[in-house]
Amino acid sequence: MPNSDHETISNTSLPLCVDLDGTLIQTDSLWESCLRLISQQPLLLLLLPFWLFLGKSGFKHKVSEHVNLSPASLPFNTKLLKYLTYQRLHNRHLVLVTAANKKIAEAIAAHLNIFDEILASDEQHNLSGKNKAKILIDKFGDKGFVYAGNANIDLNVWRHSAAAIVVNASETLFNKAKQITEIEENIPKENKTTLKTVLKAIRLHQWTKNLLIFTALILSHSWYNNEALQLSLLAFFSFSFAASSIYLINDLIDLEADRAHQTKKNRPLAAGTLSIPFAIFLIPFLLLLSFLFASQINSNFISILAFYLALTTAYSLFLKPLALLDVITLTSLYTIRIVAGAIAINVPLSYWLLAFSMFIFLSLALIKRFSELKNMALLGQSSSSSRGYHVDDLPAVSLFGISSGYISVLVLVLYTHDLQASTLYKNPESLWFIAIAVLYWISHMWLLAFRGKMNEDPVLFAIHDRNSYIVTLLIAISLYLAL
């Protein structure tokens, strides 16, 4: 396990002092604590600016008083942890030395059970940079310890260490460390933040949901109108950037829950491949882009965009754990996209369309919850800490969802006999084929959900489902025949 090119026998007899944030864990415990605080007690957000007047150590202490960070949910650096475990087995003295608050450090040390000592910040002292170097020199002597760190501020400590373990560092930082001390081990970053990481974090693939913006363009037969097409494209990008900002907010709020999830644990923020500060920077940037596109459309569109953002934020912060109200909110968010598309090109909305969208999207939202509950049941879990559902709700959820899906088909059937359909279409009877196609598709989706073959996002599942493409083609042909 040791790096034979760098490690010396003399070094292994020295205490190994390990930094926490960005080194042992692939995140920052203070940022994690602040996010936990905001998600659990949102009103305390108002006190955070005042706590800053207490200084860094006082601020950390105040936050830690109101938050219990779960060590098991944190993304540990597996390579470093394996290295430390090896050193521990060979009786090396391990010290967790961190600028994080003592309460957090003690919880993590107790969870790992490999550290002999803990040195951390308290209410009065912030154990960072030169302060960290001083306490280590006082305790072990100059050049009397080895230190594992990851940032430029750790150069203050490496100057006085017998050797350095460089973790997650750039080549520039590694070379700086090499100039001032011996390198015992270099543990490069496992997953660097790349453009691919950012695109995954903003969930570029979820932009397909915003294709609903074009519904009004298609159903109003305005696709030949260049101005309407341009406005619809602007609306699409506006909603997509807005949605991406909300996805980041969701991921920041749901960090602990995502890390405990079978697939969501691989999201960039949950895995620690995208830093929390960078995500927080991205949110206003994406919102700015969203409103820049919206400003090119009209004031009513800006209003509906603002309402969408307010509702989806309320969903993230308050409504998500509330059974049934959560799926009704999700349904509304899908329908708002259709409404926004109509507002963008200034065409009247059909109440038939609104009724259909309400029932079909409620059915899809309930498929999502049904699939989550089914997966929980398979894992032997009875309920979710972040949702208001229990596995015993499976029959009721399926009943609500299937009924809603079939009602959407009924709406389509009734529409084919309405005067509005006769006005817009020469052959409205061809619209019956759309009703049949939707009837098959919603039945197909629920059947797969019952078989456990549906992932937890039916819209994304449909994008990769061959039958869904066939249904889409049949709907397109039916619309063409109806014109």
Coordinates of C-alpha atoms in Angstrom, one line a residue:
M1 CA 0.0 0.0 0.0
P2 CA 2.7 2.6 0.8
N3 CA 4.3 4.4 -2.1
S4 CA 7.8 3.0 -2.1
D5 CA 9.1 5.9 -4.2
H6 CA 8.4 8.4 -1.5
E7 CA 7.7 6.8 1.9
T8 CA 10.7 6.3 4.2
I9 CA 10.9 4.0 7.3
S10 CA 11.4 7.1 9.5
N11 CA 8.2 8.7 8.3
T12 CA 6.0 5.8 9.3
S13 CA 7.1 6.2 12.9
L14 CA 5.9 9.8 12.9
P15 CA 2.3 10.8 13.7
L16 CA 0.2 11.1 10.6
C17 CA -2.1 14.2 10.9
V18 CA -5.0 14.3 8.5
D19 CA -7.1 17.3 7.3
L20 CA -10.8 16.8 7.0
D21 CA -12.5 19.1 4.4
G22 CA -11.4 18.4 0.9
T23 CA -8.9 15.8 2.1
L24 CA -10.6 13.0 4.1
I25 CA -14.0 13.9 2.7
Q26 CA -14.7 15.1 -0.8
T27 CA -16.7 18.1 0.4
D28 CA -16.7 20.8 3.0
S29 CA -18.3 20.1 6.4
L30 CA -19.2 23.7 7.0
W31 CA -21.0 24.1 3.7
E32 CA -22.8 20.7 4.4
S33 CA -23.8 21.9 7.8
C34 CA -25.2 25.2 6.5
L35 CA -27.2 23.4 3.9
R36 CA -28.6 21.0 6.4
L37 CA -29.5 23.9 8.7
I38 CA -31.3 25.7 5.9
S39 CA -33.2 22.6 4.8
Q40 CA -34.2 21.6 8.3
Q41 CA -34.8 25.1 9.9
P42 CA -35.2 27.6 7.0
L43 CA -35.9 30.5 9.3
L44 CA -32.4 30.3 10.8
L45 CA -31.1 31.4 7.4
L46 CA -31.9 34.9 8.6
L47 CA -29.5 34.5 11.5
L48 CA -26.5 33.3 9.5
P49 CA -25.3 36.9 8.6
F50 CA -25.4 37.9 12.3
W51 CA -23.4 34.8 13.3
L52 CA -20.7 35.8 10.9
F53 CA -19.9 38.7 13.3
L54 CA -18.8 36.1 15.8
G55 CA -15.8 35.2 13.6
K56 CA -15.0 32.0 11.8
S57 CA -14.8 29.8 14.9
G58 CA -17.9 31.4 16.4
F59 CA -19.9 30.9 13.2
K60 CA -18.9 27.3 12.9
H61 CA -19.8 26.7 16.5
K62 CA -23.2 28.3 16.1
V63 CA -24.0 26.2 13.0
S64 CA -22.8 23.0 14.7
E65 CA -25.1 23.7 17.6
H66 CA -28.2 23.5 15.4
V67 CA -27.1 20.7 13.1
N68 CA -26.2 17.0 13.5
L69 CA -24.2 16.1 10.4
S70 CA -24.4 12.4 9.6
P71 CA -20.9 11.0 9.0
A72 CA -22.2 8.0 7.2
S73 CA -23.7 10.2 4.5
L74 CA -20.5 12.0 3.7
P75 CA -18.4 11.2 0.5
F76 CA -15.1 10.0 1.9
N77 CA -12.0 9.8 -0.1
T78 CA -11.8 6.1 -0.5
K79 CA -8.1 6.0 -1.6
L80 CA -7.0 8.0 1.4
L81 CA -9.2 6.1 3.7
K82 CA -7.7 2.8 2.5
Y83 CA -4.2 4.3 3.0
L84 CA -5.0 5.4 6.5
T85 CA -6.5 2.0 7.4
Y86 CA -3.3 0.4 6.2
Q87 CA -1.2 2.8 8.4
R88 CA -3.5 2.1 11.4
L89 CA -3.1 -1.7 11.0
H90 CA 0.7 -1.0 11.3
N91 CA 0.2 0.9 14.5
R92 CA 0.8 4.3 13.2
H93 CA -0.4 7.2 15.4
L94 CA -3.3 8.9 13.4
V95 CA -4.5 12.4 14.2
L96 CA -7.6 14.1 12.7
V97 CA -6.7 17.8 12.6
T98 CA -9.2 20.1 11.1
A99 CA -10.6 23.6 11.0
A100 CA -14.1 22.1 11.3
N101 CA -15.9 22.4 14.6
K102 CA -15.0 19.8 17.2
K103 CA -18.5 18.4 17.3
I104 CA -18.3 17.4 13.6
A105 CA -14.7 16.1 13.9
E106 CA -15.6 13.9 16.9
A107 CA -18.6 12.5 15.1
I108 CA -16.6 11.6 12.0
A109 CA -13.7 10.1 14.1
A110 CA -16.2 8.0 16.0
H111 CA -17.7 6.8 12.7
L112 CA -14.4 5.8 11.2
N113 CA -12.8 4.5 14.5
I114 CA -9.2 4.8 13.2
F115 CA -8.0 8.0 14.8
D116 CA -6.1 8.2 18.1
E117 CA -6.5 11.9 18.6
I118 CA -8.7 14.8 17.4
L119 CA -7.6 18.4 17.1
A120 CA -10.4 20.7 15.9
S121 CA -11.8 24.2 16.0
D122 CA -13.9 25.3 19.0
E123 CA -15.9 28.4 19.9
Q124 CA -12.8 30.5 20.4
H125 CA -10.1 29.1 18.1
N126 CA -10.2 28.4 14.3
L127 CA -7.7 25.6 13.6
S128 CA -6.7 26.6 10.1
G129 CA -3.5 27.5 8.2
K130 CA -0.9 28.9 10.6
N131 CA -3.0 28.2 13.6
K132 CA -3.0 24.5 12.6
A133 CA 0.7 24.6 12.0
K134 CA 1.4 26.1 15.5
I135 CA -0.6 23.6 17.4
L136 CA 1.0 20.7 15.6
I137 CA 4.5 22.1 16.2
D138 CA 3.7 22.6 19.9
K139 CA 2.4 19.1 20.2
F140 CA 4.9 17.1 18.0
G141 CA 7.7 19.5 17.3
D142 CA 8.9 21.1 14.0
K143 CA 9.3 18.3 11.4
G144 CA 7.9 15.9 14.0
F145 CA 4.8 14.9 12.1
V146 CA 3.5 14.0 8.6
Y147 CA 0.5 16.0 7.3
A148 CA -2.2 15.1 4.8
G149 CA -3.8 18.1 3.1
N150 CA -5.3 19.3 -0.2
A151 CA -5.2 23.1 -0.4
N152 CA -2.8 26.1 -0.7
I153 CA -3.5 27.0 2.9
D154 CA -1.9 23.6 3.9
L155 CA 1.5 24.9 2.7
N156 CA 1.6 26.6 6.1
V157 CA 1.6 23.2 7.7
W158 CA 3.7 21.4 5.2
R159 CA 6.6 23.8 5.8
H160 CA 6.9 22.4 9.3
S161 CA 6.1 18.7 8.5
A162 CA 8.6 15.9 8.0
A163 CA 6.6 14.8 4.9
A164 CA 3.4 15.6 3.0
I165 CA 0.6 13.5 1.8
V166 CA -0.9 15.5 -1.0
V167 CA -4.6 14.8 -1.7
N168 CA -6.9 16.0 -4.5
A169 CA -4.3 18.7 -5.4
S170 CA -3.4 20.3 -8.7
E171 CA 0.0 19.8 -10.2
T172 CA 0.9 23.3 -9.2
L173 CA 0.2 22.7 -5.5
F174 CA 1.9 19.3 -5.6
N175 CA 5.1 21.0 -7.0
K176 CA 4.9 23.7 -4.3
A177 CA 4.6 21.0 -1.6
K178 CA 7.5 19.1 -3.1
Q179 CA 9.7 22.1 -2.9
I180 CA 9.3 22.6 0.9
T181 CA 9.0 19.0 2.2
E182 CA 9.3 15.3 1.3
I183 CA 6.3 13.7 -0.4
E184 CA 5.2 10.6 1.4
E185 CA 2.2 9.9 -0.8
N186 CA 0.3 11.7 -3.6
I187 CA -3.3 10.8 -3.9
P188 CA -4.7 12.6 -7.0
K189 CA -8.3 13.6 -7.3
E190 CA -10.4 10.6 -8.4
N191 CA -13.0 12.5 -10.4
K192 CA -12.1 16.0 -11.6
T193 CA -14.7 18.6 -12.2
T194 CA -15.1 18.8 -16.0
L195 CA -17.7 20.2 -18.4
K196 CA -19.3 16.8 -18.4
T197 CA -19.6 17.0 -14.6
V198 CA -21.3 20.4 -14.8
L199 CA -23.7 19.2 -17.6
K200 CA -24.6 16.2 -15.5
A201 CA -25.2 18.4 -12.4
I202 CA -27.5 20.7 -14.3
R203 CA -29.2 17.6 -15.7
L204 CA -29.1 18.5 -19.3
H205 CA -31.0 15.4 -20.2
Q206 CA -34.0 16.7 -18.2
W207 CA -34.3 19.6 -20.6
T208 CA -36.4 17.2 -22.7
K209 CA -39.3 17.8 -20.3
N210 CA -39.3 21.4 -21.5
L211 CA -40.3 20.3 -25.0
L212 CA -43.8 20.7 -23.6
I213 CA -43.2 24.4 -24.3
F214 CA -43.8 23.5 -28.0
T215 CA -47.2 21.9 -27.4
A216 CA -49.1 25.2 -28.0
L217 CA -47.0 25.8 -31.2
I218 CA -48.0 22.5 -32.6
L219 CA -51.6 22.3 -31.6
S220 CA -52.3 25.9 -32.8
H221 CA -50.8 24.9 -36.1
S222 CA -48.2 27.8 -35.8
W223 CA -45.1 25.8 -36.7
Y224 CA -44.8 27.6 -40.1
N225 CA -44.7 30.9 -38.3
N226 CA -41.0 31.9 -37.9
E227 CA -41.7 34.4 -35.2
A228 CA -43.7 31.9 -33.2
L229 CA -41.0 29.3 -33.6
Q230 CA -38.3 31.7 -32.4
L231 CA -40.4 32.7 -29.4
S232 CA -41.0 29.1 -28.5
L233 CA -37.2 28.4 -28.7
L234 CA -36.5 31.3 -26.4
A235 CA -39.1 30.0 -24.0
F236 CA -37.6 26.5 -24.1
F237 CA -34.1 27.7 -23.2
S238 CA -35.5 30.1 -20.6
F239 CA -37.4 27.3 -18.8
S240 CA -34.4 24.9 -19.2
F241 CA -31.9 27.2 -17.5
A242 CA -34.5 27.9 -14.8
A243 CA -35.1 24.2 -14.3
S244 CA -31.4 23.5 -14.1
S245 CA -31.0 26.1 -11.3
I246 CA -33.8 24.4 -9.4
Y247 CA -32.2 21.0 -9.9
L248 CA -29.0 22.3 -8.3
I249 CA -31.1 23.7 -5.4
N250 CA -32.8 20.3 -5.0
D251 CA -29.5 18.5 -5.0
L252 CA -28.0 20.9 -2.4
I253 CA -31.1 20.4 -0.1
D254 CA -31.3 16.6 -0.6
L255 CA -27.6 15.8 -0.2
E256 CA -28.0 13.3 2.6
A257 CA -31.1 11.6 1.1
D258 CA -29.4 11.3 -2.3
R259 CA -26.3 9.7 -0.8
A260 CA -28.4 7.0 0.7
H261 CA -30.2 6.4 -2.6
Q262 CA -29.2 3.6 -4.9
T263 CA -28.7 5.8 -8.0
K264 CA -28.9 9.4 -6.8
K265 CA -25.7 8.9 -4.9
N266 CA -23.8 9.2 -8.2
R267 CA -25.0 12.8 -8.8
P268 CA -22.0 15.2 -8.9
L269 CA -22.9 17.0 -5.6
A270 CA -23.8 13.9 -3.7
A271 CA -20.6 12.2 -4.9
G272 CA -18.4 15.2 -4.2
T273 CA -17.3 15.6 -7.8
L274 CA -18.8 19.1 -7.9
S275 CA -18.1 21.4 -5.0
I276 CA -20.9 23.1 -3.1
P277 CA -19.6 26.7 -3.6
F278 CA -19.4 26.1 -7.4
A279 CA -23.0 24.9 -7.5
I280 CA -24.1 27.9 -5.5
F281 CA -22.3 30.1 -8.0
L282 CA -24.0 28.3 -10.9
I283 CA -27.5 28.9 -9.6
P284 CA -27.7 32.7 -10.0
F285 CA -25.8 32.4 -13.3
L286 CA -28.4 30.0 -14.7
L287 CA -31.2 32.2 -13.4
L288 CA -29.7 35.2 -15.1
L289 CA -29.5 33.3 -18.4
S290 CA -33.1 32.2 -17.9
F291 CA -34.5 35.8 -17.4
L292 CA -32.3 37.1 -20.2
F293 CA -34.1 34.8 -22.6
A294 CA -37.5 35.5 -21.0
S295 CA -36.9 39.3 -21.4
Q296 CA -36.9 38.7 -25.2
I297 CA -40.5 37.3 -25.1
N298 CA -43.1 39.3 -23.2
S299 CA -44.0 40.4 -19.6
N300 CA -46.6 37.7 -19.2
F301 CA -44.0 35.1 -19.9
I302 CA -41.7 36.6 -17.3
S303 CA -44.6 36.4 -14.8
I304 CA -45.3 32.7 -15.5
L305 CA -41.6 31.9 -15.3
A306 CA -41.4 33.6 -11.9
F307 CA -44.5 31.7 -10.8
Y308 CA -42.9 28.4 -11.9
L309 CA -39.7 29.2 -10.0
A310 CA -41.7 30.1 -6.9
L311 CA -43.7 27.0 -7.0
T312 CA -40.8 24.6 -7.7
T313 CA -38.8 26.3 -4.9
A314 CA -41.8 25.8 -2.5
Y315 CA -41.9 22.2 -3.7
S316 CA -38.2 21.7 -2.9
L317 CA -38.4 23.4 0.5
F318 CA -41.8 22.5 1.9
L319 CA -44.1 20.5 -0.3
K320 CA -41.9 17.5 -1.3
P321 CA -42.6 15.5 2.0
L322 CA -46.3 16.0 1.9
A323 CA -48.1 13.0 0.4
L324 CA -50.4 13.7 -2.6
L325 CA -49.7 17.5 -2.4
D326 CA -46.3 16.7 -3.8
V327 CA -47.7 14.9 -6.9
I328 CA -50.3 17.6 -7.5
T329 CA -47.5 20.1 -7.4
L330 CA -45.4 18.1 -9.9
T331 CA -48.5 17.9 -12.2
S332 CA -48.9 21.7 -12.0
L333 CA -45.2 22.2 -12.9
Y334 CA -45.6 20.1 -16.1
T335 CA -48.9 22.0 -17.0
I336 CA -47.2 25.3 -16.4
R337 CA -44.8 24.5 -19.2
I338 CA -47.6 24.1 -21.6
V339 CA -49.2 27.3 -20.4
A340 CA -45.9 29.1 -20.8
G341 CA -45.6 27.9 -24.3
A342 CA -49.0 29.4 -25.2
I343 CA -48.2 32.7 -23.5
A344 CA -44.9 32.9 -25.3
I345 CA -46.6 32.9 -28.8
N346 CA -49.8 34.6 -27.6
V347 CA -52.3 31.9 -28.4
P348 CA -55.4 31.0 -26.4
L349 CA -55.3 27.9 -24.2
S350 CA -57.7 25.1 -24.7
Y351 CA -59.4 23.9 -21.5
W352 CA -59.4 20.4 -23.1
L353 CA -55.6 20.6 -23.2
L354 CA -55.4 21.7 -19.6
A355 CA -57.7 18.9 -18.5
F356 CA -55.8 16.3 -20.4
S357 CA -52.4 17.5 -19.1
M358 CA -53.6 17.6 -15.5
F359 CA -54.7 14.0 -15.6
I360 CA -51.9 12.5 -17.7
F361 CA -49.2 14.2 -15.7
L362 CA -50.8 13.3 -12.4
S363 CA -50.7 9.7 -13.6
L364 CA -47.0 10.0 -14.5
A365 CA -46.2 11.7 -11.1
L366 CA -47.9 8.8 -9.3
I367 CA -45.9 6.3 -11.4
K368 CA -42.8 8.0 -10.1
R369 CA -43.9 7.6 -6.5
F370 CA -45.1 4.1 -7.1
S371 CA -41.7 3.1 -8.5
E372 CA -39.9 4.7 -5.5
L373 CA -42.1 2.8 -3.1
K374 CA -41.7 -0.5 -5.0
N375 CA -37.9 -0.1 -4.8
M376 CA -38.1 0.7 -1.1
A377 CA -40.2 -2.5 -0.6
L378 CA -37.6 -4.5 -2.4
L379 CA -34.9 -3.1 -0.2
G380 CA -36.9 -3.9 2.9
Q381 CA -37.6 -0.3 3.8
S382 CA -41.0 0.7 5.2
S383 CA -41.0 4.4 4.6
S384 CA -38.8 7.3 3.3
S385 CA -37.5 10.1 5.6
S386 CA -37.9 12.6 2.8
R387 CA -41.3 11.5 1.4
G388 CA -44.7 11.3 3.0
Y389 CA -45.4 7.8 1.8
H390 CA -45.3 4.3 3.2
V391 CA -44.9 1.0 1.3
D392 CA -48.4 0.2 2.4
D393 CA -49.6 3.0 0.2
L394 CA -48.6 1.1 -3.0
P395 CA -52.2 -0.1 -3.8
A396 CA -53.7 3.3 -3.2
V397 CA -51.0 5.1 -5.2
S398 CA -51.5 2.7 -8.2
L399 CA -55.3 3.1 -8.0
F400 CA -55.0 6.9 -8.1
G401 CA -52.4 6.8 -10.9
I402 CA -54.2 4.3 -13.2
S403 CA -57.5 6.1 -12.7
S404 CA -56.0 9.4 -13.6
G405 CA -54.3 8.0 -16.7
Y406 CA -57.6 6.6 -18.0
I407 CA -59.4 9.8 -17.3
S408 CA -56.9 11.6 -19.5
V409 CA -57.9 9.2 -22.3
L410 CA -61.6 10.0 -21.7
V411 CA -60.8 13.7 -22.0
L412 CA -59.3 13.0 -25.4
V413 CA -62.3 10.9 -26.5
L414 CA -64.7 13.7 -25.5
Y415 CA -62.6 16.3 -27.2
T416 CA -63.0 14.5 -30.6
H417 CA -66.7 15.3 -30.5
D418 CA -66.3 18.9 -29.4
L419 CA -67.0 21.8 -31.7
Q420 CA -63.5 23.1 -31.1
A421 CA -62.0 19.9 -32.7
S422 CA -64.3 20.3 -35.7
T423 CA -63.1 23.8 -36.2
L424 CA -59.4 23.1 -36.0
Y425 CA -59.3 19.7 -37.8
K426 CA -60.9 18.6 -41.1
N427 CA -61.0 15.0 -40.0
P428 CA -61.4 15.1 -36.2
E429 CA -62.4 11.4 -36.1
S430 CA -58.7 10.6 -36.8
L431 CA -58.0 12.0 -33.3
W432 CA -59.5 8.7 -32.0
F433 CA -56.3 7.0 -32.8
I434 CA -54.5 9.4 -30.5
A435 CA -56.8 8.3 -27.7
I436 CA -56.1 4.6 -28.4
A437 CA -52.4 5.3 -28.5
V438 CA -52.4 7.1 -25.2
L439 CA -54.6 4.3 -23.7
Y440 CA -52.0 1.8 -24.7
W441 CA -49.1 3.9 -23.6
I442 CA -50.4 4.7 -20.1
S443 CA -51.3 1.0 -19.6
H444 CA -47.8 0.0 -20.9
M445 CA -46.1 2.4 -18.4
W446 CA -48.1 1.1 -15.4
L447 CA -47.6 -2.5 -16.4
L448 CA -43.8 -1.9 -16.4
A449 CA -44.0 -0.1 -13.1
F450 CA -45.8 -3.1 -11.5
R451 CA -43.1 -5.4 -13.0
G452 CA -40.4 -3.3 -11.3
K453 CA -38.9 -2.3 -14.7
M454 CA -39.7 1.4 -14.5
N455 CA -37.0 3.6 -13.1
E456 CA -38.0 6.5 -10.8
D457 CA -38.5 9.0 -13.6
P458 CA -41.2 7.8 -16.1
V459 CA -40.6 10.8 -18.5
L460 CA -36.9 9.9 -18.8
F461 CA -37.8 6.3 -19.1
A462 CA -40.0 7.1 -22.0
I463 CA -37.2 8.8 -23.8
H464 CA -35.3 5.5 -23.9
D465 CA -38.4 3.3 -24.4
R466 CA -39.0 1.9 -27.9
N467 CA -42.7 1.5 -27.4
S468 CA -43.0 5.2 -26.4
Y469 CA -41.3 6.2 -29.7
I470 CA -43.8 4.1 -31.7
V471 CA -46.7 5.7 -29.8
T472 CA -45.3 9.1 -30.5
L473 CA -45.1 8.3 -34.2
L474 CA -48.7 7.0 -34.2
I475 CA -49.8 10.3 -32.6
A476 CA -48.0 12.3 -35.2
I477 CA -49.5 10.4 -38.0
S478 CA -53.0 10.7 -36.4
L479 CA -52.5 14.5 -36.1
Y480 CA -51.4 14.7 -39.8
L481 CA -54.5 12.7 -40.9
A482 CA -56.8 14.9 -38.8
L483 CA -55.5 18.1 -40.5

